mmCIF file of C-alpha atoms and ligand atoms in Angstrom:
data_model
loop_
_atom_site.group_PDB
_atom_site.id
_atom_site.type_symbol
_atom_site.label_atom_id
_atom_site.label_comp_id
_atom_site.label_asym_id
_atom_site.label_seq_id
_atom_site.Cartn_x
_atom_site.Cartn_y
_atom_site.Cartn_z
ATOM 1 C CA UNK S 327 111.614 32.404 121.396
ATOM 2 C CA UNK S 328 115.129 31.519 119.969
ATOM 3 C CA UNK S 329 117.065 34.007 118.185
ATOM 4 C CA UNK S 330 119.996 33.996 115.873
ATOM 5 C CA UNK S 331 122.791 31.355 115.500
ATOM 6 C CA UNK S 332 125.513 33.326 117.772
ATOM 7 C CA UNK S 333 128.024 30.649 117.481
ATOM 8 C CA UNK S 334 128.671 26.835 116.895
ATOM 9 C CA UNK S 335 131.591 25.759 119.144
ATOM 10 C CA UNK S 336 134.023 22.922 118.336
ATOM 11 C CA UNK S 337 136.296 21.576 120.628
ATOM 12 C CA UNK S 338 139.756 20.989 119.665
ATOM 13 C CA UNK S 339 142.457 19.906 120.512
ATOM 14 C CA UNK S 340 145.227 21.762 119.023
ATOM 15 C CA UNK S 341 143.942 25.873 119.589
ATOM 16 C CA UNK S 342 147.072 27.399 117.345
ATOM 17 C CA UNK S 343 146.984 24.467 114.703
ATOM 18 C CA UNK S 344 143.021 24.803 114.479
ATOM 19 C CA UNK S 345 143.213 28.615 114.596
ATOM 20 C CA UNK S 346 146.097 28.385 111.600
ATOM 21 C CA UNK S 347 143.507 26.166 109.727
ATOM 22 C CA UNK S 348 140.209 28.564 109.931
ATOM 23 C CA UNK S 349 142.968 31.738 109.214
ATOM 24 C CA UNK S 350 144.801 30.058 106.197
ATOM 25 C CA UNK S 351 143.198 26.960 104.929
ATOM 26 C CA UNK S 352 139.689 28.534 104.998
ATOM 27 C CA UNK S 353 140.313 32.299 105.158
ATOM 28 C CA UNK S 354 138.195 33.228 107.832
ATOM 29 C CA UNK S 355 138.548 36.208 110.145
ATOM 30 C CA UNK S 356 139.841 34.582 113.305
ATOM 31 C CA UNK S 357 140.554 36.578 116.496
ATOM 32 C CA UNK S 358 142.747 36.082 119.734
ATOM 33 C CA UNK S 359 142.493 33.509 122.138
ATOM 34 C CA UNK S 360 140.721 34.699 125.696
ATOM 35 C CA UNK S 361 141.089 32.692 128.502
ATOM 36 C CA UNK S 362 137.570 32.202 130.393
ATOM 37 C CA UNK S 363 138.990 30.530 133.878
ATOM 38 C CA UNK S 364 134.816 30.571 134.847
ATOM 39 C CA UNK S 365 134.000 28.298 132.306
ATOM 40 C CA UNK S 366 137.166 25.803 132.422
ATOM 41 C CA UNK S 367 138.021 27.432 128.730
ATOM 42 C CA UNK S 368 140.163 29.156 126.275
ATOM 43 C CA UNK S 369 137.933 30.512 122.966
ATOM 44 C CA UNK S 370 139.199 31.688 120.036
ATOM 45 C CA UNK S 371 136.243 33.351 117.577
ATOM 46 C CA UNK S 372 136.019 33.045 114.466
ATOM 47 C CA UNK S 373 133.730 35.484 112.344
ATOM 48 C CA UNK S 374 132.154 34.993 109.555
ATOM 49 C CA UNK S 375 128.838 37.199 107.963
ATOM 50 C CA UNK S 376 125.943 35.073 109.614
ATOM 51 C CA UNK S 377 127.804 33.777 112.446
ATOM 52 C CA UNK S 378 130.516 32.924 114.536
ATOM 53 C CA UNK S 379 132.724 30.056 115.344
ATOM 54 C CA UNK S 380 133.939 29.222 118.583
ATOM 55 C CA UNK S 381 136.843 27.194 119.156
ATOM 56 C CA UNK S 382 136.914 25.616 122.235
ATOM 57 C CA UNK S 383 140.290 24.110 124.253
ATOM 58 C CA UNK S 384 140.628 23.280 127.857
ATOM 59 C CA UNK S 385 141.667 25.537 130.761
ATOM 60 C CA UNK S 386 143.085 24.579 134.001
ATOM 61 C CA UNK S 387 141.415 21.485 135.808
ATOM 62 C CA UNK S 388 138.046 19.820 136.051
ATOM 63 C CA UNK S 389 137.566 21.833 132.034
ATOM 64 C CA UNK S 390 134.021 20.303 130.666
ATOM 65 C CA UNK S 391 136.434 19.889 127.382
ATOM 66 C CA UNK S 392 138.563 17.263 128.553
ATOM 67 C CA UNK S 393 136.502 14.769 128.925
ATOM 68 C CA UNK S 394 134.562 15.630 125.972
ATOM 69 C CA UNK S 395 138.266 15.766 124.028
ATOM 70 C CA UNK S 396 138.976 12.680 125.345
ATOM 71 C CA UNK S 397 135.857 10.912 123.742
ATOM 72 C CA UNK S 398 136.534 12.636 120.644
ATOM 73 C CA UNK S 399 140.196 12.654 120.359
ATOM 74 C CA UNK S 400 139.936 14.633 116.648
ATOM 75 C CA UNK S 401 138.122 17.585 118.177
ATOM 76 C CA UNK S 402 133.947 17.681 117.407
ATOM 77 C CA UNK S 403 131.214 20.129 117.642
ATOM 78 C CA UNK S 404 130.516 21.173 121.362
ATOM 79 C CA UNK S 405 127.216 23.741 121.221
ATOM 80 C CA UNK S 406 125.598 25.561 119.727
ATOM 81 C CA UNK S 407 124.372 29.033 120.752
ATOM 82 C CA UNK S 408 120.919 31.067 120.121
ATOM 83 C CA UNK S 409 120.092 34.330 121.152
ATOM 84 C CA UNK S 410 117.289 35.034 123.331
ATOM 85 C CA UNK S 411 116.042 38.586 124.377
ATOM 86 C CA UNK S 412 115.207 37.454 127.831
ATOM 87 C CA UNK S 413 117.483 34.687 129.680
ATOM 88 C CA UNK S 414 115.289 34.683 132.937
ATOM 89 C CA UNK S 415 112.301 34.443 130.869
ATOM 90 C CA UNK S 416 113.652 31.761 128.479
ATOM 91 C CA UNK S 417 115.086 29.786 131.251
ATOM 92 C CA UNK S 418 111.403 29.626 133.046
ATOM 93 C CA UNK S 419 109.529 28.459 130.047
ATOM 94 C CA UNK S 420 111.966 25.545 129.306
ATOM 95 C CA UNK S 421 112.273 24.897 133.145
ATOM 96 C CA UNK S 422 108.360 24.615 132.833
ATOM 97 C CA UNK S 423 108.388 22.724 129.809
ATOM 98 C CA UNK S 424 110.361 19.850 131.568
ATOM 99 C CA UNK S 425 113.752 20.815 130.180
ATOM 100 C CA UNK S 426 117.130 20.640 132.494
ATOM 101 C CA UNK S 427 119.414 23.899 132.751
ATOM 102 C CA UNK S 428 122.911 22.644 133.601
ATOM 103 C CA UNK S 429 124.592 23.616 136.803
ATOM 104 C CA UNK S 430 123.029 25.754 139.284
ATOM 105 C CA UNK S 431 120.308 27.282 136.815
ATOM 106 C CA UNK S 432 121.626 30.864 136.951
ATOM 107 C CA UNK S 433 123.091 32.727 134.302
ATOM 108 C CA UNK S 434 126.645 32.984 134.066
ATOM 109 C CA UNK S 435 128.710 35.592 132.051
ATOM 110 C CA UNK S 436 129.528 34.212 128.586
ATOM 111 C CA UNK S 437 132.273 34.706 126.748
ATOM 112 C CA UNK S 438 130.822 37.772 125.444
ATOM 113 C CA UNK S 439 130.479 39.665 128.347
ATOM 114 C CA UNK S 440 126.563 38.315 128.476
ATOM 115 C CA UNK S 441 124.412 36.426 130.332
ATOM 116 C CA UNK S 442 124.576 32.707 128.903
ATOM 117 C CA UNK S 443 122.777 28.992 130.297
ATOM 118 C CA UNK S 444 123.419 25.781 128.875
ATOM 119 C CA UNK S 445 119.977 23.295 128.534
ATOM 120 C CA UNK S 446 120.971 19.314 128.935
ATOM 121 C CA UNK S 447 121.838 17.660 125.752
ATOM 122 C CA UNK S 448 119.578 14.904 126.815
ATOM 123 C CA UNK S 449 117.000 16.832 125.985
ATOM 124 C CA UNK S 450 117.658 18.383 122.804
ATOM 125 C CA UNK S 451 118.053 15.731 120.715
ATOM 126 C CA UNK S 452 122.032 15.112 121.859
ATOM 127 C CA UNK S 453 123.085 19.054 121.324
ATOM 128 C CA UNK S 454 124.396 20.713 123.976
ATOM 129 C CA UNK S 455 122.692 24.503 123.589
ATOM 130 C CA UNK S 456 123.801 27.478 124.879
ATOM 131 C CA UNK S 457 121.567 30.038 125.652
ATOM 132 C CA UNK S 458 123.012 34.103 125.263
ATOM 133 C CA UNK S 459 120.826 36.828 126.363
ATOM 134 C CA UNK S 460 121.047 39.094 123.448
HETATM 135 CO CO1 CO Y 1201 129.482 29.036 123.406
#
């Protein structure tokens, strides 16, 4: 059912000083940031040939980031994301299968522009997993 890696997310806690890193240290390809008010979030994407990087910082109040910043002070990995073809259909079979989709259970607009669901880290093993509807 699950697709290709889309992205692994980090969550950090410097955005320019991580950005600089991924840009000069590494030489990737790193983009803008975007501010995503929806999710509590500003990305920045980083692309490289099989996947992306997202970097993850906290926007405005109540951000899922903080808290997760504040347990990891040094920044850590956040998600990671697989493509599905269908997020309804997806969604039902892991609903069916016992699995929790965070929050209200209906697809939200990723940063992408697509249709995204995260499933409960609980029951993945500890990874948070983000759901895109390709
Ligand atoms: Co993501």
């Amino acid at each position: 059912m699950i697709g290709r890696l889309n992205h692994v997310a980090i969550a950090v806690p410097d955005l320019a000083a991580a950005s600089a890193q991924y840009r000069d240290t590494l030489g990737a390809k790193v983009g803008e940031p975007q501010g995503e008010p929806d999710h509590g979030v500003t990305v920045v994407f980083i692309e490289l040939p099989n996947t992306k990087i997202e970097l993850l910082h906290p926007l405005g109040e109540n951000s899922p980031i903080t808290g997760f910043l504040e347990k990891n002070p040094w920044g850590g990995i956040h998600h990671m994301c697989f493509e599905v073809e269908d997020i309804l259909a997806a969604r039902d079979r892991l609903q069916a299968e016992g699995a929790r989709v965070l929050g209200s259970a209906e697809p939200k607009i990723g940063a992408h522009g697509k249709p995204v669901l995260f499933l409960h880290p609980k029951d993945f093993n500890g990874c948070l997993i983000e759901l895109e509807q390709l």
